[in-house]
mmCIF file of C-alpha atoms and ligand atoms in Angstrom:
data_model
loop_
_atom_site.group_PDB
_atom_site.id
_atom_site.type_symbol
_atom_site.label_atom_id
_atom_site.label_comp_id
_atom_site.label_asym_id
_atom_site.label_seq_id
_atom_site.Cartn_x
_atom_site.Cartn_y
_atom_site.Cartn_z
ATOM 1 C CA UNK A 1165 0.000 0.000 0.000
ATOM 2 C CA UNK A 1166 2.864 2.232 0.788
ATOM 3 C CA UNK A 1167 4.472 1.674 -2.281
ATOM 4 C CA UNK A 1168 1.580 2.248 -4.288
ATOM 5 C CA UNK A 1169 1.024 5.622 -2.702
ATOM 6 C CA UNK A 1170 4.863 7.244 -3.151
ATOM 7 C CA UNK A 1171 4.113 5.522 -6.871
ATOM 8 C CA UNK A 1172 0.928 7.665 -6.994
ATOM 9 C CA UNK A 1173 2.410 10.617 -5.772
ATOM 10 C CA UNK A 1174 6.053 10.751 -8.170
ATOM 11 C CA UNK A 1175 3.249 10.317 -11.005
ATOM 12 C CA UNK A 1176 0.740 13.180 -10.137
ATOM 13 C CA UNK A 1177 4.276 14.989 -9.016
ATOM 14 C CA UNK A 1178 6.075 14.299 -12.494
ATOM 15 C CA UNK A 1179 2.144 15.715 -14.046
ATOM 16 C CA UNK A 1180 2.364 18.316 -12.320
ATOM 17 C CA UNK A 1181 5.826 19.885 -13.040
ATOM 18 C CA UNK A 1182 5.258 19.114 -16.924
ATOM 19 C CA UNK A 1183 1.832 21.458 -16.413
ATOM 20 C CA UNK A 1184 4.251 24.307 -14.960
ATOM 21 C CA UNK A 1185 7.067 23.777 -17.057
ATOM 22 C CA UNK A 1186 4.858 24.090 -20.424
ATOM 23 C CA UNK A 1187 2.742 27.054 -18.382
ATOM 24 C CA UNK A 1188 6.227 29.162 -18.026
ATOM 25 C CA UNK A 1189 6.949 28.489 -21.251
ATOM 26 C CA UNK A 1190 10.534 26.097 -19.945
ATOM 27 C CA UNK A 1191 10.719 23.635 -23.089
ATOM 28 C CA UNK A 1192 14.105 21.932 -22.422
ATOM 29 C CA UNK A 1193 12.613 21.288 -18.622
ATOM 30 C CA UNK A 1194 9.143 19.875 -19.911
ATOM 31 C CA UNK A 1195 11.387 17.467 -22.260
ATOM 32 C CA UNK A 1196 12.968 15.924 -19.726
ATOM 33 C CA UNK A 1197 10.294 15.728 -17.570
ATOM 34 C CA UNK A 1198 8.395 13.582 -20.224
ATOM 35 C CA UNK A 1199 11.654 11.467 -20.569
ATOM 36 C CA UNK A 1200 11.681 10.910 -16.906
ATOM 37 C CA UNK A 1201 7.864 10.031 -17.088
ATOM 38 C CA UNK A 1202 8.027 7.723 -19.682
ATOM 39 C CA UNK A 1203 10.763 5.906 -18.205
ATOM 40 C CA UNK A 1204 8.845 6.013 -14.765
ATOM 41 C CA UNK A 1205 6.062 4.638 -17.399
ATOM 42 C CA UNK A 1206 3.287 6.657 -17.282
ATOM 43 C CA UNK A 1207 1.200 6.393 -20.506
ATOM 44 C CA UNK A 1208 1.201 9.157 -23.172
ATOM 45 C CA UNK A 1209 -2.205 9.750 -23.181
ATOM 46 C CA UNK A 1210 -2.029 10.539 -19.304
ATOM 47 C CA UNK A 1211 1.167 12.728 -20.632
ATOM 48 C CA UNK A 1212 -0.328 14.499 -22.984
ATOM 49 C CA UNK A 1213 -3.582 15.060 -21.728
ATOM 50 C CA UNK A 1214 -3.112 15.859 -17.672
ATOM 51 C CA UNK A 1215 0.030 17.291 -18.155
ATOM 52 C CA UNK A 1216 0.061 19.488 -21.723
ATOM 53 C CA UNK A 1217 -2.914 19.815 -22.988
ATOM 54 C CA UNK A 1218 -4.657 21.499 -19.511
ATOM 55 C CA UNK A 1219 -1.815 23.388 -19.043
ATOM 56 C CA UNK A 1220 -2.732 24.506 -22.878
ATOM 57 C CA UNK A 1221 -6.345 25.420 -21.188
ATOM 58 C CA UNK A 1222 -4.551 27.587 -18.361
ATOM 59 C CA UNK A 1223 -2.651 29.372 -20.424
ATOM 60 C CA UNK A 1224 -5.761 30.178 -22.247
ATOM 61 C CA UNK A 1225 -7.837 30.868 -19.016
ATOM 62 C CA UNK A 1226 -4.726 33.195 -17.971
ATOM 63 C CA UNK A 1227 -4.936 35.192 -21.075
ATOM 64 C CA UNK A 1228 -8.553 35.940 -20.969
ATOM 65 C CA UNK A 1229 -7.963 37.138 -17.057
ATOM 66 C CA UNK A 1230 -5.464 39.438 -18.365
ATOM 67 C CA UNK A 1231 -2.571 37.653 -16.789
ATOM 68 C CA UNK A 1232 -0.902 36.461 -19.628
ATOM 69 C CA UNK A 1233 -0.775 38.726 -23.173
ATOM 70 C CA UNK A 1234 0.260 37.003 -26.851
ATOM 71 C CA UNK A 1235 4.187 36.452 -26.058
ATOM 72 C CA UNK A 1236 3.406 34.313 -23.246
ATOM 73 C CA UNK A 1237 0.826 32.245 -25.014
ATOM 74 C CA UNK A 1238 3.345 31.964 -27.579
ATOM 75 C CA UNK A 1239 6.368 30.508 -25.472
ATOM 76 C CA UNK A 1240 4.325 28.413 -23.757
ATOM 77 C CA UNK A 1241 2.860 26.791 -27.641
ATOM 78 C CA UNK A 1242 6.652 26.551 -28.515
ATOM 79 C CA UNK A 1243 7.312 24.843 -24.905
ATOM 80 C CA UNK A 1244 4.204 22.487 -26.079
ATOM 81 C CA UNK A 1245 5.250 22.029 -29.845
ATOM 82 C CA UNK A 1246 8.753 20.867 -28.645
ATOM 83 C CA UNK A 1247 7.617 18.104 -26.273
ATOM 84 C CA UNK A 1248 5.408 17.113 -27.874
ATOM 85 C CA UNK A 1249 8.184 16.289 -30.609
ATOM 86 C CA UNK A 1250 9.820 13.831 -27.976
ATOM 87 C CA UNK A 1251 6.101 12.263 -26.934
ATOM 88 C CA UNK A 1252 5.356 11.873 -31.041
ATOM 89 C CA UNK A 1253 6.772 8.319 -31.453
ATOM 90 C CA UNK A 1254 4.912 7.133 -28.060
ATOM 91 C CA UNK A 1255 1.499 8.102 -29.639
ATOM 92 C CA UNK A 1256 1.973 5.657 -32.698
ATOM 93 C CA UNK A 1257 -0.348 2.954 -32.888
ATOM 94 C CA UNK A 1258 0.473 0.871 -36.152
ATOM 95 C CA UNK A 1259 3.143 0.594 -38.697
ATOM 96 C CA UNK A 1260 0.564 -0.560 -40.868
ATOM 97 C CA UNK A 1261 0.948 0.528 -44.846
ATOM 98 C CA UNK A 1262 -1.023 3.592 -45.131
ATOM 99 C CA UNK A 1263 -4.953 2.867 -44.891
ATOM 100 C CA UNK A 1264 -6.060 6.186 -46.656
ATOM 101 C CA UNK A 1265 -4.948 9.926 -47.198
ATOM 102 C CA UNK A 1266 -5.829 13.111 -45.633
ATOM 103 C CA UNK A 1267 -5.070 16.288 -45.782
ATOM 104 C CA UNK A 1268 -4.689 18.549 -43.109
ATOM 105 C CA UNK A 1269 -4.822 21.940 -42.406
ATOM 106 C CA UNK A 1270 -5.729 25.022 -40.053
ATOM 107 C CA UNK A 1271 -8.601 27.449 -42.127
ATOM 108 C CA UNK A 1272 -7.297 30.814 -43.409
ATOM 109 C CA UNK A 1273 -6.778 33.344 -40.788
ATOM 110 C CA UNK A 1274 -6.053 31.007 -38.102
ATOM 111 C CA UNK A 1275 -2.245 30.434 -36.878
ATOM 112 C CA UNK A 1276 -3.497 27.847 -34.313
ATOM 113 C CA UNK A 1277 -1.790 24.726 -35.234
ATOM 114 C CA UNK A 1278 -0.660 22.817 -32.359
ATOM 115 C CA UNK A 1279 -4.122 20.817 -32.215
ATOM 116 C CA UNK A 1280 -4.452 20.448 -36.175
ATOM 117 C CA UNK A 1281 -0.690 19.065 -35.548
ATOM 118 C CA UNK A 1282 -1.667 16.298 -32.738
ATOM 119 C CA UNK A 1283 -4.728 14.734 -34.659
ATOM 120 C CA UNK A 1284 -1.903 14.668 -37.563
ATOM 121 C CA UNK A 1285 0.187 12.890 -35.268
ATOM 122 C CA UNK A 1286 -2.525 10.564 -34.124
ATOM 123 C CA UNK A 1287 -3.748 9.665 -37.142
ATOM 124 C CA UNK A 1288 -0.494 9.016 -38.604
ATOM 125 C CA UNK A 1289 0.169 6.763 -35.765
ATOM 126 C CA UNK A 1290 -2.670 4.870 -36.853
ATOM 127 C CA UNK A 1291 -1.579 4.603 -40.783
ATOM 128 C CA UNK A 1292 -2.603 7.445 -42.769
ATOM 129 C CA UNK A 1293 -0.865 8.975 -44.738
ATOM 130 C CA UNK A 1294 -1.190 12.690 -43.910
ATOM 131 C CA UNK A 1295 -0.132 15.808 -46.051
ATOM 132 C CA UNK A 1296 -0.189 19.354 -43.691
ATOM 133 C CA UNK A 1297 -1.127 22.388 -45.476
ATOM 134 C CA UNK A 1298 0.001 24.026 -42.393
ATOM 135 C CA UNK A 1299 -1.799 27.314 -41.491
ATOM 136 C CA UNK A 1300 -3.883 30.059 -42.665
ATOM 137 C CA UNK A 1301 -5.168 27.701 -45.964
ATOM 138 C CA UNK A 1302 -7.505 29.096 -47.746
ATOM 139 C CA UNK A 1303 -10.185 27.125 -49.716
ATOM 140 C CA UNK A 1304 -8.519 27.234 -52.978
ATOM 141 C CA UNK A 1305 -5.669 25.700 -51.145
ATOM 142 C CA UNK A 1306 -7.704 23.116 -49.660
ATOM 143 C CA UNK A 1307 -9.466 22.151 -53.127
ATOM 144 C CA UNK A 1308 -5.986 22.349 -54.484
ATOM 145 C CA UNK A 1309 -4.477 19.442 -52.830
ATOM 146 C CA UNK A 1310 -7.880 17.476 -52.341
ATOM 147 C CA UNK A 1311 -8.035 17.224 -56.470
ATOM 148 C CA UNK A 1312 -4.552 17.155 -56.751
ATOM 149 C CA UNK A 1313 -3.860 13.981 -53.876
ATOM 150 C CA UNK A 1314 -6.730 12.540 -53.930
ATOM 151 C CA UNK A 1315 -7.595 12.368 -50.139
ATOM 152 C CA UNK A 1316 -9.688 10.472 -48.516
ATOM 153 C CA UNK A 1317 -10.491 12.322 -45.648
ATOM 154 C CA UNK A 1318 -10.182 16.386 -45.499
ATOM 155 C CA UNK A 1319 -9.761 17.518 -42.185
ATOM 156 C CA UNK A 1320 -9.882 21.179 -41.057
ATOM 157 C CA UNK A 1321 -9.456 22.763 -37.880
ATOM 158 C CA UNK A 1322 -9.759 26.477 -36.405
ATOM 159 C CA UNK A 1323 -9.502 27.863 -32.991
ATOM 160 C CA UNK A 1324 -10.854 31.014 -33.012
ATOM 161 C CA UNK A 1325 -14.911 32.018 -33.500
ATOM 162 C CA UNK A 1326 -13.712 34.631 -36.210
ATOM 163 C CA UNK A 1327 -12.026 31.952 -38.567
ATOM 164 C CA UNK A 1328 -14.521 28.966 -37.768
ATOM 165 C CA UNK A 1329 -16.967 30.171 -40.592
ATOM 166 C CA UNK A 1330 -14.124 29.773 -43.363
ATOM 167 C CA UNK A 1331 -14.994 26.030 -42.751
ATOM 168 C CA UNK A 1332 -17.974 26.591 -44.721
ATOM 169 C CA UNK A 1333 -16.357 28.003 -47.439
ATOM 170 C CA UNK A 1334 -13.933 25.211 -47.944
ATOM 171 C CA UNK A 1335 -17.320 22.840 -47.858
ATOM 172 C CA UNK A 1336 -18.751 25.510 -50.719
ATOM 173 C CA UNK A 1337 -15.523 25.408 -52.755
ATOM 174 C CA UNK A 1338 -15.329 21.950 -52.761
ATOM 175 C CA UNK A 1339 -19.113 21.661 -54.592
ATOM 176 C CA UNK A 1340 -18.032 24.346 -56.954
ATOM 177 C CA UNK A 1341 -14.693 22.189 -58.118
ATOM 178 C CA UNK A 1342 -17.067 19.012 -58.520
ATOM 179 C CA UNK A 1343 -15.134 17.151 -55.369
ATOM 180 C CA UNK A 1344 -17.494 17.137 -52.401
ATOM 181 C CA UNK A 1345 -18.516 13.673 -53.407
ATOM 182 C CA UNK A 1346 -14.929 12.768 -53.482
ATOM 183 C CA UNK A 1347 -13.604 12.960 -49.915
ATOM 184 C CA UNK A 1348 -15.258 13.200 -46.243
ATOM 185 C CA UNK A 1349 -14.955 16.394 -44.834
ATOM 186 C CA UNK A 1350 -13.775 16.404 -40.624
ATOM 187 C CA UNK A 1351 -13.994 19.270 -38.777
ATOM 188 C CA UNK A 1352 -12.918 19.998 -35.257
ATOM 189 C CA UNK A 1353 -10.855 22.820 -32.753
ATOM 190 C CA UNK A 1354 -12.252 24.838 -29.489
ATOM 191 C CA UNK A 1355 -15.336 26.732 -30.889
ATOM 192 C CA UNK A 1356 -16.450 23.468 -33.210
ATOM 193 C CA UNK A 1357 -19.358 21.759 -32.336
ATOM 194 C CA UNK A 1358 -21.257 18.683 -33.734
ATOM 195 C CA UNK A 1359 -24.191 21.119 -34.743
ATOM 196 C CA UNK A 1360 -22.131 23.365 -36.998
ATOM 197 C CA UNK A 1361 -20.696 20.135 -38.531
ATOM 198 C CA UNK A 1362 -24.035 19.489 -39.632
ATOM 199 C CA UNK A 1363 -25.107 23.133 -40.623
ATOM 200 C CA UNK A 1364 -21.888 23.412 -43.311
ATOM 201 C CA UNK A 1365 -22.333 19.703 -44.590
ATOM 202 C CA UNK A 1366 -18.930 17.999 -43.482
ATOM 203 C CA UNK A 1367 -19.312 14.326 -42.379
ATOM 204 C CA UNK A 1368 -18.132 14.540 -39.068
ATOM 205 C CA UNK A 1369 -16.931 16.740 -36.228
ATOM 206 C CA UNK A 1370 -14.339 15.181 -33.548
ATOM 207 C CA UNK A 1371 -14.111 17.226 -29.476
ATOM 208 C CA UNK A 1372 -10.156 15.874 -29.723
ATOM 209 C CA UNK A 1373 -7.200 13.964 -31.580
ATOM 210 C CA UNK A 1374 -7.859 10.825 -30.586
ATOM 211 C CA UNK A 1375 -11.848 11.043 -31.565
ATOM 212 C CA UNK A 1376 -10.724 12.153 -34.769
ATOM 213 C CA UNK A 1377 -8.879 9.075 -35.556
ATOM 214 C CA UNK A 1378 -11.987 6.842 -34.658
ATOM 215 C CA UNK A 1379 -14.009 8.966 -36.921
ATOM 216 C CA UNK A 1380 -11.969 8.761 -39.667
ATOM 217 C CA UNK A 1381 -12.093 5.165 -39.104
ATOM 218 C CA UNK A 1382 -15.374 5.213 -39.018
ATOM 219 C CA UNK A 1383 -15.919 7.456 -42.203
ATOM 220 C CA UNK A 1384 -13.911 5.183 -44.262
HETATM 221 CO CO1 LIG B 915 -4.746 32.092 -29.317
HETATM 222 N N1 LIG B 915 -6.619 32.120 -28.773
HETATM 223 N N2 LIG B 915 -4.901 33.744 -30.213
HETATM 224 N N3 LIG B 915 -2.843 31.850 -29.583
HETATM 225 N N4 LIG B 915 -4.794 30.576 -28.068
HETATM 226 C C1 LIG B 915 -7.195 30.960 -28.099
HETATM 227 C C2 LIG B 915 -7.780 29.990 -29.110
HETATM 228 C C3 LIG B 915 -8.296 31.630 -27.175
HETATM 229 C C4 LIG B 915 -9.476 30.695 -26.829
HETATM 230 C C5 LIG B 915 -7.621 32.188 -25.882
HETATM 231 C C6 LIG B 915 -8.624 32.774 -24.933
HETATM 232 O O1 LIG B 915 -9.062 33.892 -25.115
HETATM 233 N N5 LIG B 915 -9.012 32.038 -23.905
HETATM 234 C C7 LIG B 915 -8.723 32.887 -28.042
HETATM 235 C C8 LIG B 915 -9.859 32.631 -29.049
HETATM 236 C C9 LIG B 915 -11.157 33.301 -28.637
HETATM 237 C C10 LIG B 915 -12.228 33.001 -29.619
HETATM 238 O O2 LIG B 915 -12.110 33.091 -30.796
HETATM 239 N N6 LIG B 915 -13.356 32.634 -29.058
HETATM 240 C C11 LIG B 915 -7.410 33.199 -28.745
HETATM 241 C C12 LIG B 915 -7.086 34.460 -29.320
HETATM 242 C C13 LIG B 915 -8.098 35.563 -29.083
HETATM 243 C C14 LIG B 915 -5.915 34.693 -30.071
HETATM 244 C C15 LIG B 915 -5.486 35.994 -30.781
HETATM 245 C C16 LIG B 915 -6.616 36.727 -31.542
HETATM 246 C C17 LIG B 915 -4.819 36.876 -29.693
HETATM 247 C C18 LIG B 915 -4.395 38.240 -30.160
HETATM 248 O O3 LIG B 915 -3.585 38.380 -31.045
HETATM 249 N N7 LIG B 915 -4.966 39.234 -29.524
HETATM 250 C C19 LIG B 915 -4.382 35.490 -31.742
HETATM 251 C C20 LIG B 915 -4.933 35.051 -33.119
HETATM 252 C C21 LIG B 915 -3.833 34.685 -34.097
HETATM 253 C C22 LIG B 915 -4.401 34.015 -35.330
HETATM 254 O O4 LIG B 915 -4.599 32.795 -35.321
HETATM 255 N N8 LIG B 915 -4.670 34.772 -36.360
HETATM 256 C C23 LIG B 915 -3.904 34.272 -31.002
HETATM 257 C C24 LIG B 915 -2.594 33.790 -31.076
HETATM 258 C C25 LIG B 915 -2.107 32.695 -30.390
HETATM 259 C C26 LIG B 915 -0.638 32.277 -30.407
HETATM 260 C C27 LIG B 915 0.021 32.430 -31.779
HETATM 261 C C28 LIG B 915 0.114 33.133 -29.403
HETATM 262 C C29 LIG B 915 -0.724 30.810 -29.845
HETATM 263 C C30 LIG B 915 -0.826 29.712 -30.943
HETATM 264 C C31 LIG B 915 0.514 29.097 -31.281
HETATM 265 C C32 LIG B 915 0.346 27.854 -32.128
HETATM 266 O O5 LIG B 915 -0.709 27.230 -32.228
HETATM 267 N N9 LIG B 915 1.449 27.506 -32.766
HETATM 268 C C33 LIG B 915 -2.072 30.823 -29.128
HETATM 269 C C34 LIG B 915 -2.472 29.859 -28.166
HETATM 270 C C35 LIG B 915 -1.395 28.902 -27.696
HETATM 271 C C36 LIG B 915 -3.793 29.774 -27.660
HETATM 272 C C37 LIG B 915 -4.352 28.842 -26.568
HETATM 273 C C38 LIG B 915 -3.842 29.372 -25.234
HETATM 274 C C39 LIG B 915 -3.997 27.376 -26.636
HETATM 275 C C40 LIG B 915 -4.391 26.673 -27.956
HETATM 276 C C41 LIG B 915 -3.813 25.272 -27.959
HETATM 277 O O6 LIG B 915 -2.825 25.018 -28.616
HETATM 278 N N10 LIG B 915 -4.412 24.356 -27.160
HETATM 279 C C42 LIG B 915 -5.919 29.034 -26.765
HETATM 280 C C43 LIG B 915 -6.702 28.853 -25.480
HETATM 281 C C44 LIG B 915 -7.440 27.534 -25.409
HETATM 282 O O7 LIG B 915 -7.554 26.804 -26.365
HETATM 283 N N11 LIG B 915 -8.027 27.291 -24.260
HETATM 284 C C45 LIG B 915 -5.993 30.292 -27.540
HETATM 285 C C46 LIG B 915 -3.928 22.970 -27.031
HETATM 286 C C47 LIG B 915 -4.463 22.122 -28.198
HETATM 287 C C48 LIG B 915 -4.028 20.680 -28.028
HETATM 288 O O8 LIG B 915 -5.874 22.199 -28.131
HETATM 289 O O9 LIG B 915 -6.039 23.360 -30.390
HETATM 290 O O10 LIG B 915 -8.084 23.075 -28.907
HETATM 291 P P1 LIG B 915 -6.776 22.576 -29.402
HETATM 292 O O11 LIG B 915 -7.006 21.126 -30.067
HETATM 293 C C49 LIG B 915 -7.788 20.162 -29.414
HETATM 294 C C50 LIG B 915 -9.254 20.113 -29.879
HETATM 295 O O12 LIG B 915 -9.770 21.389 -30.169
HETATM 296 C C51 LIG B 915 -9.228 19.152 -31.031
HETATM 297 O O13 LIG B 915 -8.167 18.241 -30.715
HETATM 298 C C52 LIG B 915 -7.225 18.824 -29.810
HETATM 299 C C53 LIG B 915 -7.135 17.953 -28.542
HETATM 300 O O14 LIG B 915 -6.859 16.651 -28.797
HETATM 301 N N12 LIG B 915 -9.005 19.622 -32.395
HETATM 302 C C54 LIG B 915 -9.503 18.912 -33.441
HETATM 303 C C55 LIG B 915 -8.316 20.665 -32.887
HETATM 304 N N13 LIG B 915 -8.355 20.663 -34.225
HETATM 305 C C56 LIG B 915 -9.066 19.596 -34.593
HETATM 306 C C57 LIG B 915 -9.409 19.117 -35.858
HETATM 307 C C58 LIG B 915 -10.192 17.932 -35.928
HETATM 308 C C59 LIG B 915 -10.609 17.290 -34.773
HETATM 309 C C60 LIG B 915 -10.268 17.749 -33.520
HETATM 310 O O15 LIG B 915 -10.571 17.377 -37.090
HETATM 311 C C61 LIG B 915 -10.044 17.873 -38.279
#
């Protein structure tokens, strides 16, 4: 029993420090802490999720209290993009051949990418094949490398309420090329729900990476 409590506590204790060291913004710190973690072997998902992704959500709830302005949200998303470079080959399910193509991207306007990148990363883990457009893609971009790949799946995401209707474009331009019939559309980030899914017309909305990956599964 006593070993199974210090076991308990060095895990929420290693959780914890990863959640400050990403919050301050200390990537070579968070790095090893995720090194130490995995060695200690505490799963990814409980990595990534407990650890990074709510101290993603602080830094957000810090910025719209007016405690942190854009340069700390943006050294804490490089602090997050870097460990989450050293916690990518944990997250990979399969080395399967690839099972189908999408193409990824963030919708014109929208620099938020570190979400867009970890459903990348998850669904590569699980054998797709995955080209990024990156940010700030705008539709033509989008119908660009849908005709030109031939994707499967196109998945979009955007983070802010002011870029979330550029979605529908993208669903629009794809009916004006002649494509819509030609790949699923996936949409997901922060102000996404499963309603506006449905009012554009894309086949699915996912609430996170690893949601996405089922529904792509599902969709194909
Ligand atoms: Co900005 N930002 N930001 N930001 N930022 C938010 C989104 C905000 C909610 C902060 C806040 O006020 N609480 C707010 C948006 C408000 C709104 O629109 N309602 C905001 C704002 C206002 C802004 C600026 C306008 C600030 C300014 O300049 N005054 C500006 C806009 C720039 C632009 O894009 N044009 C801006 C800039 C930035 C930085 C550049 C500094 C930086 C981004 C750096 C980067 O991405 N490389 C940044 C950050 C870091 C954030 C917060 C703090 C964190 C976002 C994040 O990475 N979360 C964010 C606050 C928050 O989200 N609570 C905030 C972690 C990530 C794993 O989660 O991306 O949600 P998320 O992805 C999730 C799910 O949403 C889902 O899966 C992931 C989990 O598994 N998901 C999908 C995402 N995409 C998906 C696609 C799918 C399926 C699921 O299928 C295709």
């Amino acid at each position: 029993m006593m070993i199974f409590n210090m076991l308990r506590e060095t895990v929420s204790q290693e959780i914890n420090e990863l959640f400050n060291a990403i919050l301050e913004g200390k990537a070579e710190l968070a790095k090893e802490i995720i090194e130490e973690a995995l060695i200690n072997k505490l799963s990814p998902s409980q990595i990534l999720n407990q650890g990074m992704i709510a101290s993603m959500a602080e830094v957000g709830d810090r910025f719209e209290r007016g405690e942190y302005y854009v340069p700390e949200m943006l050294i804490a998303a490089r602090a997050m993009q870097q460990a989450l470079s050293i916690l990518k080959p944990h997250l990979k399910q399969s080395d399967l051949a690839a099972v189908g193509r999408v193409v990824i991207g963030t919708v014109k306007g929208d620099l938020h990418d570190i979400g867009k990148n970890l459903v990348g990363m998850l669904l590569e883990g699980a054998g797709f094949e995955i080209r990024d457009l990156g940010t700030d893609v705008s539709a033509e971009q989008f119908v660009e490398a849908v005709r030109g790949d031939e994707a499967d799946i196109l998945a979009m995401s955007a983070l802010l309420t002011t870029t979330m209707p550029n979605m529908k474009s993208v669903v629009e331009a794809l009916h004006n090329a002649g494509l819509r019939d030609r790949v699923k559309v996936i949409i997901g980030g922060a102000p996404v729900t499963e309603s506006y899914s449905q009012e554009i017309g894309a086949d699915g909305y996912a609430p996170d990476a690893s949601r996405a990956v089922k529904l792509v599964k599902t969709l194909l």
